[in-house]
């Protein structure tokens, strides 16, 4: 039993190498992500607050991306980043519109949708099943939120959310690393199992095929574009 547990932990850590991904910015601030890779559902004004202006800690034009309509709880406005290849995305960092001191808009809550080749858009949920991420409460400070579990995706959408009608603007960065070697499968203990403080309940990956073999639950993860 303990051999299985150790093998599971080592295999997952080795395959995903998350410690190598957590501190690496994917290129919004540096420009490694090109303007052509950044799109949006709408913009209040394409030139001054279009998606190309959404680079974190950067003052371009009017200082952020701002969607055309105000945001409310049932809105679906988004900023989309095309990473081209599959990446392991471990964190999202957000910032409001500073606009050389004139900006007052920020995103207090947001959701994340993501896409891999061959899949449909998926709404991200953390290990607790929550989809809403906490963003900013003012325009200047950048707020970074870790993704647990991380996302494997080639496209990411940041979907601002607000309980009240409000104008929002956004700058952002993604953290992670290129997904080179796919995790084809790993084994876990039976559903709902715990060993000490370690939780082996497996409810964080989508698009999976489950079957039981000799009492061990095996989860095949579709992390590679077939």
PDB file of C-alpha atoms in Angstrom:
ATOM      1  CA  UNK A   1       0.000   0.000   0.000  1.00  0.00           C
ATOM      2  CA  UNK A   2       2.731   2.480   0.944  1.00  0.00           C
ATOM      3  CA  UNK A   3       4.702   1.556  -2.180  1.00  0.00           C
ATOM      4  CA  UNK A   4       1.694   2.597  -4.255  1.00  0.00           C
ATOM      5  CA  UNK A   5       1.399   5.891  -2.383  1.00  0.00           C
ATOM      6  CA  UNK A   6       5.095   6.732  -2.833  1.00  0.00           C
ATOM      7  CA  UNK A   7       4.984   5.821  -6.517  1.00  0.00           C
ATOM      8  CA  UNK A   8       1.969   8.055  -7.098  1.00  0.00           C
ATOM      9  CA  UNK A   9       3.578  11.061  -5.422  1.00  0.00           C
ATOM     10  CA  UNK A  10       6.934  10.650  -7.160  1.00  0.00           C
ATOM     11  CA  UNK A  11       5.344  10.103 -10.559  1.00  0.00           C
ATOM     12  CA  UNK A  12       3.136  13.180 -10.324  1.00  0.00           C
ATOM     13  CA  UNK A  13       5.941  15.443  -9.079  1.00  0.00           C
ATOM     14  CA  UNK A  14       8.405  14.150 -11.662  1.00  0.00           C
ATOM     15  CA  UNK A  15       5.982  14.445 -14.549  1.00  0.00           C
ATOM     16  CA  UNK A  16       4.693  17.926 -13.854  1.00  0.00           C
ATOM     17  CA  UNK A  17       7.835  19.566 -12.389  1.00  0.00           C
ATOM     18  CA  UNK A  18       5.715  22.300 -10.844  1.00  0.00           C
ATOM     19  CA  UNK A  19       8.620  23.674  -8.830  1.00  0.00           C
ATOM     20  CA  UNK A  20      10.197  24.745 -12.129  1.00  0.00           C
ATOM     21  CA  UNK A  21       7.021  26.517 -13.264  1.00  0.00           C
ATOM     22  CA  UNK A  22       5.893  28.592 -10.308  1.00  0.00           C
ATOM     23  CA  UNK A  23       8.312  31.506 -10.761  1.00  0.00           C
ATOM     24  CA  UNK A  24       8.395  31.756 -14.556  1.00  0.00           C
ATOM     25  CA  UNK A  25       6.345  34.539 -16.146  1.00  0.00           C
ATOM     26  CA  UNK A  26       5.035  33.534 -19.573  1.00  0.00           C
ATOM     27  CA  UNK A  27       5.498  36.880 -21.265  1.00  0.00           C
ATOM     28  CA  UNK A  28       2.766  39.479 -20.810  1.00  0.00           C
ATOM     29  CA  UNK A  29       5.120  41.926 -19.110  1.00  0.00           C
ATOM     30  CA  UNK A  30       8.241  41.034 -21.105  1.00  0.00           C
ATOM     31  CA  UNK A  31       6.548  41.007 -24.511  1.00  0.00           C
ATOM     32  CA  UNK A  32       7.324  37.336 -25.186  1.00  0.00           C
ATOM     33  CA  UNK A  33       3.567  36.987 -25.653  1.00  0.00           C
ATOM     34  CA  UNK A  34       2.961  39.094 -28.760  1.00  0.00           C
ATOM     35  CA  UNK A  35       0.098  41.538 -29.250  1.00  0.00           C
ATOM     36  CA  UNK A  36      -1.378  39.200 -31.874  1.00  0.00           C
ATOM     37  CA  UNK A  37      -1.760  36.517 -29.179  1.00  0.00           C
ATOM     38  CA  UNK A  38      -3.868  38.781 -26.940  1.00  0.00           C
ATOM     39  CA  UNK A  39      -7.531  39.223 -27.884  1.00  0.00           C
ATOM     40  CA  UNK A  40     -10.753  40.175 -26.121  1.00  0.00           C
ATOM     41  CA  UNK A  41     -14.510  39.841 -26.363  1.00  0.00           C
ATOM     42  CA  UNK A  42     -14.800  43.637 -26.720  1.00  0.00           C
ATOM     43  CA  UNK A  43     -12.961  46.862 -25.902  1.00  0.00           C
ATOM     44  CA  UNK A  44     -14.310  50.263 -24.898  1.00  0.00           C
ATOM     45  CA  UNK A  45     -11.809  51.730 -27.364  1.00  0.00           C
ATOM     46  CA  UNK A  46      -9.508  49.428 -29.330  1.00  0.00           C
ATOM     47  CA  UNK A  47      -6.545  51.792 -29.486  1.00  0.00           C
ATOM     48  CA  UNK A  48      -6.510  53.217 -25.966  1.00  0.00           C
ATOM     49  CA  UNK A  49      -7.854  50.291 -23.885  1.00  0.00           C
ATOM     50  CA  UNK A  50      -7.652  47.347 -26.294  1.00  0.00           C
ATOM     51  CA  UNK A  51      -6.310  43.920 -25.264  1.00  0.00           C
ATOM     52  CA  UNK A  52      -2.775  44.807 -26.368  1.00  0.00           C
ATOM     53  CA  UNK A  53      -2.655  47.230 -23.422  1.00  0.00           C
ATOM     54  CA  UNK A  54      -3.269  44.535 -20.788  1.00  0.00           C
ATOM     55  CA  UNK A  55       0.393  43.891 -19.924  1.00  0.00           C
ATOM     56  CA  UNK A  56       1.015  43.920 -16.181  1.00  0.00           C
ATOM     57  CA  UNK A  57       3.225  46.655 -14.653  1.00  0.00           C
ATOM     58  CA  UNK A  58       3.228  48.391 -18.037  1.00  0.00           C
ATOM     59  CA  UNK A  59       1.753  51.773 -18.967  1.00  0.00           C
ATOM     60  CA  UNK A  60       0.593  51.594 -22.600  1.00  0.00           C
ATOM     61  CA  UNK A  61      -1.914  54.097 -24.041  1.00  0.00           C
ATOM     62  CA  UNK A  62      -4.652  54.448 -21.373  1.00  0.00           C
ATOM     63  CA  UNK A  63      -3.129  51.768 -19.210  1.00  0.00           C
ATOM     64  CA  UNK A  64      -5.130  48.510 -19.436  1.00  0.00           C
ATOM     65  CA  UNK A  65      -7.760  46.484 -21.273  1.00  0.00           C
ATOM     66  CA  UNK A  66     -11.307  47.684 -20.579  1.00  0.00           C
ATOM     67  CA  UNK A  67     -14.313  45.844 -22.075  1.00  0.00           C
ATOM     68  CA  UNK A  68     -16.999  47.919 -23.755  1.00  0.00           C
ATOM     69  CA  UNK A  69     -19.980  47.079 -21.495  1.00  0.00           C
ATOM     70  CA  UNK A  70     -20.058  47.268 -17.732  1.00  0.00           C
ATOM     71  CA  UNK A  71     -19.655  43.935 -15.947  1.00  0.00           C
ATOM     72  CA  UNK A  72     -22.284  42.159 -13.848  1.00  0.00           C
ATOM     73  CA  UNK A  73     -22.837  38.637 -12.529  1.00  0.00           C
ATOM     74  CA  UNK A  74     -24.120  37.208 -15.825  1.00  0.00           C
ATOM     75  CA  UNK A  75     -21.632  38.960 -18.143  1.00  0.00           C
ATOM     76  CA  UNK A  76     -19.264  37.062 -20.374  1.00  0.00           C
ATOM     77  CA  UNK A  77     -16.542  39.532 -21.284  1.00  0.00           C
ATOM     78  CA  UNK A  78     -13.042  38.099 -21.431  1.00  0.00           C
ATOM     79  CA  UNK A  79      -9.376  38.720 -22.121  1.00  0.00           C
ATOM     80  CA  UNK A  80      -7.891  35.789 -24.049  1.00  0.00           C
ATOM     81  CA  UNK A  81      -4.246  34.730 -24.231  1.00  0.00           C
ATOM     82  CA  UNK A  82      -3.205  32.323 -26.988  1.00  0.00           C
ATOM     83  CA  UNK A  83      -0.109  30.499 -25.739  1.00  0.00           C
ATOM     84  CA  UNK A  84       0.128  28.591 -29.071  1.00  0.00           C
ATOM     85  CA  UNK A  85       1.489  25.445 -27.370  1.00  0.00           C
ATOM     86  CA  UNK A  86       0.263  23.615 -24.273  1.00  0.00           C
ATOM     87  CA  UNK A  87       1.611  25.147 -21.076  1.00  0.00           C
ATOM     88  CA  UNK A  88       1.323  24.212 -17.426  1.00  0.00           C
ATOM     89  CA  UNK A  89      -0.176  27.401 -15.961  1.00  0.00           C
ATOM     90  CA  UNK A  90       0.435  27.638 -12.222  1.00  0.00           C
ATOM     91  CA  UNK A  91      -0.632  31.198 -11.352  1.00  0.00           C
ATOM     92  CA  UNK A  92      -2.456  34.295 -12.591  1.00  0.00           C
ATOM     93  CA  UNK A  93      -1.451  37.828 -11.608  1.00  0.00           C
ATOM     94  CA  UNK A  94      -3.829  40.771 -12.051  1.00  0.00           C
ATOM     95  CA  UNK A  95      -3.627  44.541 -11.772  1.00  0.00           C
ATOM     96  CA  UNK A  96      -6.024  47.424 -12.369  1.00  0.00           C
ATOM     97  CA  UNK A  97      -5.727  50.451 -14.651  1.00  0.00           C
ATOM     98  CA  UNK A  98      -3.345  53.038 -13.267  1.00  0.00           C
ATOM     99  CA  UNK A  99      -3.430  55.318 -16.307  1.00  0.00           C
ATOM    100  CA  UNK A 100      -0.739  57.684 -14.961  1.00  0.00           C
ATOM    101  CA  UNK A 101      -2.831  58.233 -11.855  1.00  0.00           C
ATOM    102  CA  UNK A 102      -6.197  58.746 -13.555  1.00  0.00           C
ATOM    103  CA  UNK A 103      -7.371  55.126 -13.569  1.00  0.00           C
ATOM    104  CA  UNK A 104      -9.924  53.899 -11.040  1.00  0.00           C
ATOM    105  CA  UNK A 105     -10.953  50.573 -12.576  1.00  0.00           C
ATOM    106  CA  UNK A 106      -9.906  47.086 -11.471  1.00  0.00           C
ATOM    107  CA  UNK A 107     -11.205  43.507 -11.383  1.00  0.00           C
ATOM    108  CA  UNK A 108     -12.219  42.360  -7.899  1.00  0.00           C
ATOM    109  CA  UNK A 109     -13.271  38.844  -8.954  1.00  0.00           C
ATOM    110  CA  UNK A 110     -12.716  36.748 -12.041  1.00  0.00           C
ATOM    111  CA  UNK A 111     -13.119  33.277 -13.460  1.00  0.00           C
ATOM    112  CA  UNK A 112     -10.788  31.338 -15.747  1.00  0.00           C
ATOM    113  CA  UNK A 113     -11.742  29.400 -18.859  1.00  0.00           C
ATOM    114  CA  UNK A 114      -9.137  27.337 -20.680  1.00  0.00           C
ATOM    115  CA  UNK A 115      -8.714  25.283 -23.835  1.00  0.00           C
ATOM    116  CA  UNK A 116      -6.460  22.508 -25.092  1.00  0.00           C
ATOM    117  CA  UNK A 117      -6.298  21.243 -28.681  1.00  0.00           C
ATOM    118  CA  UNK A 118      -9.156  18.813 -29.192  1.00  0.00           C
ATOM    119  CA  UNK A 119     -11.130  19.970 -26.144  1.00  0.00           C
ATOM    120  CA  UNK A 120     -13.949  22.419 -25.484  1.00  0.00           C
ATOM    121  CA  UNK A 121     -13.607  25.485 -23.285  1.00  0.00           C
ATOM    122  CA  UNK A 122     -13.454  24.404 -19.636  1.00  0.00           C
ATOM    123  CA  UNK A 123     -14.331  26.501 -16.576  1.00  0.00           C
ATOM    124  CA  UNK A 124     -11.527  26.241 -14.026  1.00  0.00           C
ATOM    125  CA  UNK A 125     -12.360  25.115 -10.494  1.00  0.00           C
ATOM    126  CA  UNK A 126      -9.917  24.748  -7.633  1.00  0.00           C
ATOM    127  CA  UNK A 127      -9.645  21.707  -5.374  1.00  0.00           C
ATOM    128  CA  UNK A 128     -12.536  23.013  -3.286  1.00  0.00           C
ATOM    129  CA  UNK A 129     -14.747  23.254  -6.369  1.00  0.00           C
ATOM    130  CA  UNK A 130     -14.791  27.070  -6.464  1.00  0.00           C
ATOM    131  CA  UNK A 131     -14.510  28.923  -9.783  1.00  0.00           C
ATOM    132  CA  UNK A 132     -14.315  32.540  -8.535  1.00  0.00           C
ATOM    133  CA  UNK A 133     -10.821  33.946  -8.007  1.00  0.00           C
ATOM    134  CA  UNK A 134     -10.178  36.996  -5.825  1.00  0.00           C
ATOM    135  CA  UNK A 135      -8.558  39.829  -7.758  1.00  0.00           C
ATOM    136  CA  UNK A 136      -7.747  43.413  -6.802  1.00  0.00           C
ATOM    137  CA  UNK A 137      -9.229  46.003  -4.442  1.00  0.00           C
ATOM    138  CA  UNK A 138      -7.423  49.012  -5.938  1.00  0.00           C
ATOM    139  CA  UNK A 139      -5.608  49.945  -9.154  1.00  0.00           C
ATOM    140  CA  UNK A 140      -1.892  49.919  -8.352  1.00  0.00           C
ATOM    141  CA  UNK A 141      -0.863  46.687  -6.592  1.00  0.00           C
ATOM    142  CA  UNK A 142      -0.493  43.456  -8.558  1.00  0.00           C
ATOM    143  CA  UNK A 143      -2.170  40.415  -6.958  1.00  0.00           C
ATOM    144  CA  UNK A 144      -0.967  36.914  -7.774  1.00  0.00           C
ATOM    145  CA  UNK A 145      -3.147  33.834  -7.255  1.00  0.00           C
ATOM    146  CA  UNK A 146      -1.779  30.301  -7.427  1.00  0.00           C
ATOM    147  CA  UNK A 147      -3.818  27.708  -9.314  1.00  0.00           C
ATOM    148  CA  UNK A 148      -4.351  24.520  -7.327  1.00  0.00           C
ATOM    149  CA  UNK A 149      -4.522  22.358  -9.327  1.00  0.00           C
ATOM    150  CA  UNK A 150      -2.590  23.975 -12.173  1.00  0.00           C
ATOM    151  CA  UNK A 151      -3.986  24.174 -15.706  1.00  0.00           C
ATOM    152  CA  UNK A 152      -2.637  22.495 -18.829  1.00  0.00           C
ATOM    153  CA  UNK A 153      -3.826  24.664 -21.708  1.00  0.00           C
ATOM    154  CA  UNK A 154      -2.933  26.448 -24.925  1.00  0.00           C
ATOM    155  CA  UNK A 155      -5.476  29.260 -24.467  1.00  0.00           C
ATOM    156  CA  UNK A 156      -6.586  31.058 -21.330  1.00  0.00           C
ATOM    157  CA  UNK A 157      -9.512  33.422 -20.799  1.00  0.00           C
ATOM    158  CA  UNK A 158      -9.784  35.738 -17.813  1.00  0.00           C
ATOM    159  CA  UNK A 159     -13.504  36.401 -17.285  1.00  0.00           C
ATOM    160  CA  UNK A 160     -14.187  39.385 -14.969  1.00  0.00           C
ATOM    161  CA  UNK A 161     -17.088  38.991 -12.543  1.00  0.00           C
ATOM    162  CA  UNK A 162     -18.997  41.435 -10.356  1.00  0.00           C
ATOM    163  CA  UNK A 163     -22.119  41.146  -8.222  1.00  0.00           C
ATOM    164  CA  UNK A 164     -22.932  44.799  -8.971  1.00  0.00           C
ATOM    165  CA  UNK A 165     -22.876  46.575 -12.322  1.00  0.00           C
ATOM    166  CA  UNK A 166     -19.462  48.208 -12.688  1.00  0.00           C
ATOM    167  CA  UNK A 167     -16.788  49.321 -15.122  1.00  0.00           C
ATOM    168  CA  UNK A 168     -13.626  47.215 -14.972  1.00  0.00           C
ATOM    169  CA  UNK A 169     -10.156  47.297 -16.516  1.00  0.00           C
ATOM    170  CA  UNK A 170      -7.394  44.705 -16.349  1.00  0.00           C
ATOM    171  CA  UNK A 171      -3.676  44.116 -16.684  1.00  0.00           C
ATOM    172  CA  UNK A 172      -2.330  40.619 -16.156  1.00  0.00           C
ATOM    173  CA  UNK A 173       0.446  38.023 -16.281  1.00  0.00           C
ATOM    174  CA  UNK A 174       0.476  34.214 -16.438  1.00  0.00           C
ATOM    175  CA  UNK A 175       3.032  31.971 -14.730  1.00  0.00           C
ATOM    176  CA  UNK A 176       4.038  28.447 -15.714  1.00  0.00           C
ATOM    177  CA  UNK A 177       6.185  26.499 -18.154  1.00  0.00           C
ATOM    178  CA  UNK A 178       5.984  24.638 -21.435  1.00  0.00           C
ATOM    179  CA  UNK A 179       4.252  21.264 -21.137  1.00  0.00           C
ATOM    180  CA  UNK A 180       6.870  18.948 -22.646  1.00  0.00           C
ATOM    181  CA  UNK A 181       6.251  15.440 -21.342  1.00  0.00           C
ATOM    182  CA  UNK A 182       2.626  14.495 -20.823  1.00  0.00           C
ATOM    183  CA  UNK A 183       1.412  12.639 -17.760  1.00  0.00           C
ATOM    184  CA  UNK A 184      -0.242   9.685 -19.443  1.00  0.00           C
ATOM    185  CA  UNK A 185      -1.744   8.156 -16.309  1.00  0.00           C
ATOM    186  CA  UNK A 186      -1.241   7.662 -12.626  1.00  0.00           C
ATOM    187  CA  UNK A 187      -2.741   5.356 -10.029  1.00  0.00           C
ATOM    188  CA  UNK A 188      -4.495   6.324  -6.840  1.00  0.00           C
ATOM    189  CA  UNK A 189      -6.044   4.549  -3.925  1.00  0.00           C
ATOM    190  CA  UNK A 190      -9.791   3.856  -4.070  1.00  0.00           C
ATOM    191  CA  UNK A 191     -12.007   6.927  -4.401  1.00  0.00           C
ATOM    192  CA  UNK A 192     -12.285   8.942  -1.185  1.00  0.00           C
ATOM    193  CA  UNK A 193      -9.135   7.472   0.390  1.00  0.00           C
ATOM    194  CA  UNK A 194      -6.864   9.334   2.793  1.00  0.00           C
ATOM    195  CA  UNK A 195      -3.524   8.292   4.259  1.00  0.00           C
ATOM    196  CA  UNK A 196      -2.656  10.454   7.252  1.00  0.00           C
ATOM    197  CA  UNK A 197      -2.841  14.076   6.100  1.00  0.00           C
ATOM    198  CA  UNK A 198      -2.599  13.185   2.415  1.00  0.00           C
ATOM    199  CA  UNK A 199      -5.844  13.344   0.438  1.00  0.00           C
ATOM    200  CA  UNK A 200      -5.986  10.980  -2.536  1.00  0.00           C
ATOM    201  CA  UNK A 201      -9.488  11.882  -3.618  1.00  0.00           C
ATOM    202  CA  UNK A 202      -9.221  12.522  -7.344  1.00  0.00           C
ATOM    203  CA  UNK A 203     -11.636  15.201  -8.473  1.00  0.00           C
ATOM    204  CA  UNK A 204      -9.452  17.837 -10.084  1.00  0.00           C
ATOM    205  CA  UNK A 205      -8.888  16.700 -13.654  1.00  0.00           C
ATOM    206  CA  UNK A 206     -11.541  16.784 -16.351  1.00  0.00           C
ATOM    207  CA  UNK A 207     -11.941  14.855 -19.605  1.00  0.00           C
ATOM    208  CA  UNK A 208     -10.754  11.602 -18.048  1.00  0.00           C
ATOM    209  CA  UNK A 209     -11.670   7.952 -18.461  1.00  0.00           C
ATOM    210  CA  UNK A 210     -11.973   5.963 -15.255  1.00  0.00           C
ATOM    211  CA  UNK A 211     -11.930   2.237 -14.783  1.00  0.00           C
ATOM    212  CA  UNK A 212     -11.145  -0.132 -11.943  1.00  0.00           C
ATOM    213  CA  UNK A 213      -8.459  -2.790 -12.139  1.00  0.00           C
ATOM    214  CA  UNK A 214      -7.542  -5.032  -9.207  1.00  0.00           C
ATOM    215  CA  UNK A 215      -9.148  -2.589  -6.810  1.00  0.00           C
ATOM    216  CA  UNK A 216      -6.935   0.340  -7.848  1.00  0.00           C
ATOM    217  CA  UNK A 217      -8.531   3.373  -9.475  1.00  0.00           C
ATOM    218  CA  UNK A 218      -6.594   4.503 -12.549  1.00  0.00           C
ATOM    219  CA  UNK A 219      -7.036   7.916 -14.069  1.00  0.00           C
ATOM    220  CA  UNK A 220      -5.942   8.468 -17.661  1.00  0.00           C
ATOM    221  CA  UNK A 221      -5.304  12.145 -18.242  1.00  0.00           C
ATOM    222  CA  UNK A 222      -5.768  13.571 -21.700  1.00  0.00           C
ATOM    223  CA  UNK A 223      -2.966  16.095 -21.397  1.00  0.00           C
ATOM    224  CA  UNK A 224      -1.407  15.540 -24.809  1.00  0.00           C
ATOM    225  CA  UNK A 225      -2.857  16.492 -28.145  1.00  0.00           C
ATOM    226  CA  UNK A 226      -3.381  13.099 -29.743  1.00  0.00           C
TER     227      UNK A 226
END
